[in-house]
Structures are given as structure tokens and as C-alpha cells.
Amino acid sequence: MSEPDQRLYFLLQRAAHRLRTSVDRRCLAAAGVTTAQIGALFAVQEQPGLTQQELARVLGLRESAVTALVGRLAAAGLLSKQAHPDQHRAVVLELTPVGAAALDAAQPEIDRFNAELRGLLGDDGFVRTAGALHRLADDWEGWLRRRAPPDPTRRRSAACSRTCGSRR
């Protein structure tokens, strides 16, 4: 028996593409929105008054990508944008009734998809996969920072400031 493919990044990309394509098609048919749009709508529903910058952080996207995404959602009447009360250039995002209806219409497809994944992976596999993906999505950058070797230029700079610093 051959060893399973260990190219994890490739496998994650391939699985994500296949799953996203399938679910996008289903959510577009049911609710007229893609999974990327649903992610943004859910984030705004969960945190009303979110700014675009905060939404970018929640979704793990660049602000420029979120600006375009929010523009499309607002043009479709799914989100509203209001001036931020304290930040001159920021806008506050709110889910509109049309956006809430789109989420309601997509929810059965999302539930069906999760049930299909649970059927494929089994209950334990589903829970373990969800946990692993949460760790990857939420902890990857912090893990890399903790694992990174110390920056030798910073150490040198600190040492230099102790020995070469100004004397009073």
C-alpha cells in the first residue's frame, strides 16, 4: 500500500478549490451570493458596525480586496455603509434586510454541505478537521513568530546601543 500524498499545502488548495466551486454554485442558485460574500455577510451580522478594515482582518484579506467586495455587496443592497462617527475615512458596515434574507436563503445549503462533509469524514473526522483548520486559520502567524529564530540585526543593534550609546 502506498503512502498517502503528504503535500499538505497542495491538498488544502485542491480541496478548497473543489469545495468552494461546488458550494459557490449551490449558494448562487439558492441565494444569489458566493461563499466569499456569505463570509463577509456573516461577519457583519455577527459584529454589526464593523469597519472595512476590521472586516479585512476578520476575513484574512487585504483591505483593497475587501473594498471591492463591500462595494459589490452594497451595490446589491446586501450591506449598507455609513460614515464612522469617530474615524474620518472609515465606514461602518451594517447588514440590510436583503442581506439577512440572502443569509437565510443560503443557510440550508450551508447546513446540507456540512452534513455531507460530516458524512464523508465521520463525526470524529469532521470535528478534528474543523479544529485543525481553526488552528491553521487563527494561529499560523503567531506560531511562525514564536518559532522564528531571533533577528541577529536586532540583537546587534541592542548590543551596540549599550556599548556605543550616548554617554551623559
PDB file of C-alpha atoms in Angstrom, residues 12-67:
ATOM      1  CA  LEU A  12      -5.549  22.045   1.039  1.00  0.00           C
ATOM      2  CA  GLN A  13      -5.581  24.236  -2.077  1.00  0.00           C
ATOM      3  CA  ARG A  14      -7.080  21.479  -4.221  1.00  0.00           C
ATOM      4  CA  ALA A  15      -9.759  20.616  -1.659  1.00  0.00           C
ATOM      5  CA  ALA A  16     -10.581  24.286  -1.039  1.00  0.00           C
ATOM      6  CA  HIS A  17     -10.973  24.938  -4.765  1.00  0.00           C
ATOM      7  CA  ARG A  18     -13.243  21.942  -5.322  1.00  0.00           C
ATOM      8  CA  LEU A  19     -15.359  22.638  -2.256  1.00  0.00           C
ATOM      9  CA  ARG A  20     -15.620  26.379  -2.955  1.00  0.00           C
ATOM     10  CA  THR A  21     -16.623  25.772  -6.576  1.00  0.00           C
ATOM     11  CA  SER A  22     -19.335  23.325  -5.541  1.00  0.00           C
ATOM     12  CA  VAL A  23     -20.716  25.430  -2.695  1.00  0.00           C
ATOM     13  CA  ASP A  24     -20.498  28.677  -4.685  1.00  0.00           C
ATOM     14  CA  ARG A  25     -22.664  27.121  -7.374  1.00  0.00           C
ATOM     15  CA  ARG A  26     -25.201  25.936  -4.798  1.00  0.00           C
ATOM     16  CA  CYS A  27     -25.294  29.211  -2.837  1.00  0.00           C
ATOM     17  CA  LEU A  28     -25.585  31.273  -6.025  1.00  0.00           C
ATOM     18  CA  ALA A  29     -28.575  29.175  -7.066  1.00  0.00           C
ATOM     19  CA  ALA A  30     -30.213  29.325  -3.621  1.00  0.00           C
ATOM     20  CA  ALA A  31     -29.411  32.871  -2.512  1.00  0.00           C
ATOM     21  CA  GLY A  32     -27.601  34.737  -5.291  1.00  0.00           C
ATOM     22  CA  VAL A  33     -24.362  35.044  -3.281  1.00  0.00           C
ATOM     23  CA  THR A  34     -20.958  33.346  -3.302  1.00  0.00           C
ATOM     24  CA  THR A  35     -19.186  31.839  -0.319  1.00  0.00           C
ATOM     25  CA  ALA A  36     -16.828  34.846  -0.154  1.00  0.00           C
ATOM     26  CA  GLN A  37     -19.842  37.147   0.020  1.00  0.00           C
ATOM     27  CA  ILE A  38     -21.510  34.910   2.604  1.00  0.00           C
ATOM     28  CA  GLY A  39     -18.370  35.071   4.753  1.00  0.00           C
ATOM     29  CA  ALA A  40     -18.464  38.862   4.710  1.00  0.00           C
ATOM     30  CA  LEU A  41     -22.210  38.954   5.400  1.00  0.00           C
ATOM     31  CA  PHE A  42     -21.871  36.565   8.348  1.00  0.00           C
ATOM     32  CA  ALA A  43     -19.006  38.633   9.780  1.00  0.00           C
ATOM     33  CA  VAL A  44     -21.072  41.829   9.587  1.00  0.00           C
ATOM     34  CA  GLN A  45     -24.108  40.034  11.038  1.00  0.00           C
ATOM     35  CA  GLU A  46     -22.018  38.809  13.977  1.00  0.00           C
ATOM     36  CA  GLN A  47     -20.355  42.205  14.537  1.00  0.00           C
ATOM     37  CA  PRO A  48     -22.697  44.987  13.426  1.00  0.00           C
ATOM     38  CA  GLY A  49     -20.864  48.265  12.913  1.00  0.00           C
ATOM     39  CA  LEU A  50     -17.691  46.577  11.698  1.00  0.00           C
ATOM     40  CA  THR A  51     -15.384  48.795   9.630  1.00  0.00           C
ATOM     41  CA  GLN A  52     -13.926  47.631   6.318  1.00  0.00           C
ATOM     42  CA  GLN A  53     -10.502  47.444   7.945  1.00  0.00           C
ATOM     43  CA  GLU A  54     -11.873  45.213  10.701  1.00  0.00           C
ATOM     44  CA  LEU A  55     -13.697  43.087   8.125  1.00  0.00           C
ATOM     45  CA  ALA A  56     -10.433  42.621   6.213  1.00  0.00           C
ATOM     46  CA  ARG A  57      -8.781  41.399   9.412  1.00  0.00           C
ATOM     47  CA  VAL A  58     -11.669  39.002  10.207  1.00  0.00           C
ATOM     48  CA  LEU A  59     -11.653  37.547   6.682  1.00  0.00           C
ATOM     49  CA  GLY A  60      -7.863  37.476   6.367  1.00  0.00           C
ATOM     50  CA  LEU A  61      -7.970  39.586   3.197  1.00  0.00           C
ATOM     51  CA  ARG A  62      -6.218  42.726   2.016  1.00  0.00           C
ATOM     52  CA  GLU A  63      -8.165  45.935   2.518  1.00  0.00           C
ATOM     53  CA  SER A  64      -8.228  46.550  -1.239  1.00  0.00           C
ATOM     54  CA  ALA A  65      -9.955  43.206  -1.789  1.00  0.00           C
ATOM     55  CA  VAL A  66     -12.485  43.969   0.950  1.00  0.00           C
ATOM     56  CA  THR A  67     -13.162  47.426  -0.520  1.00  0.00           C
TER      57      THR A  67
END
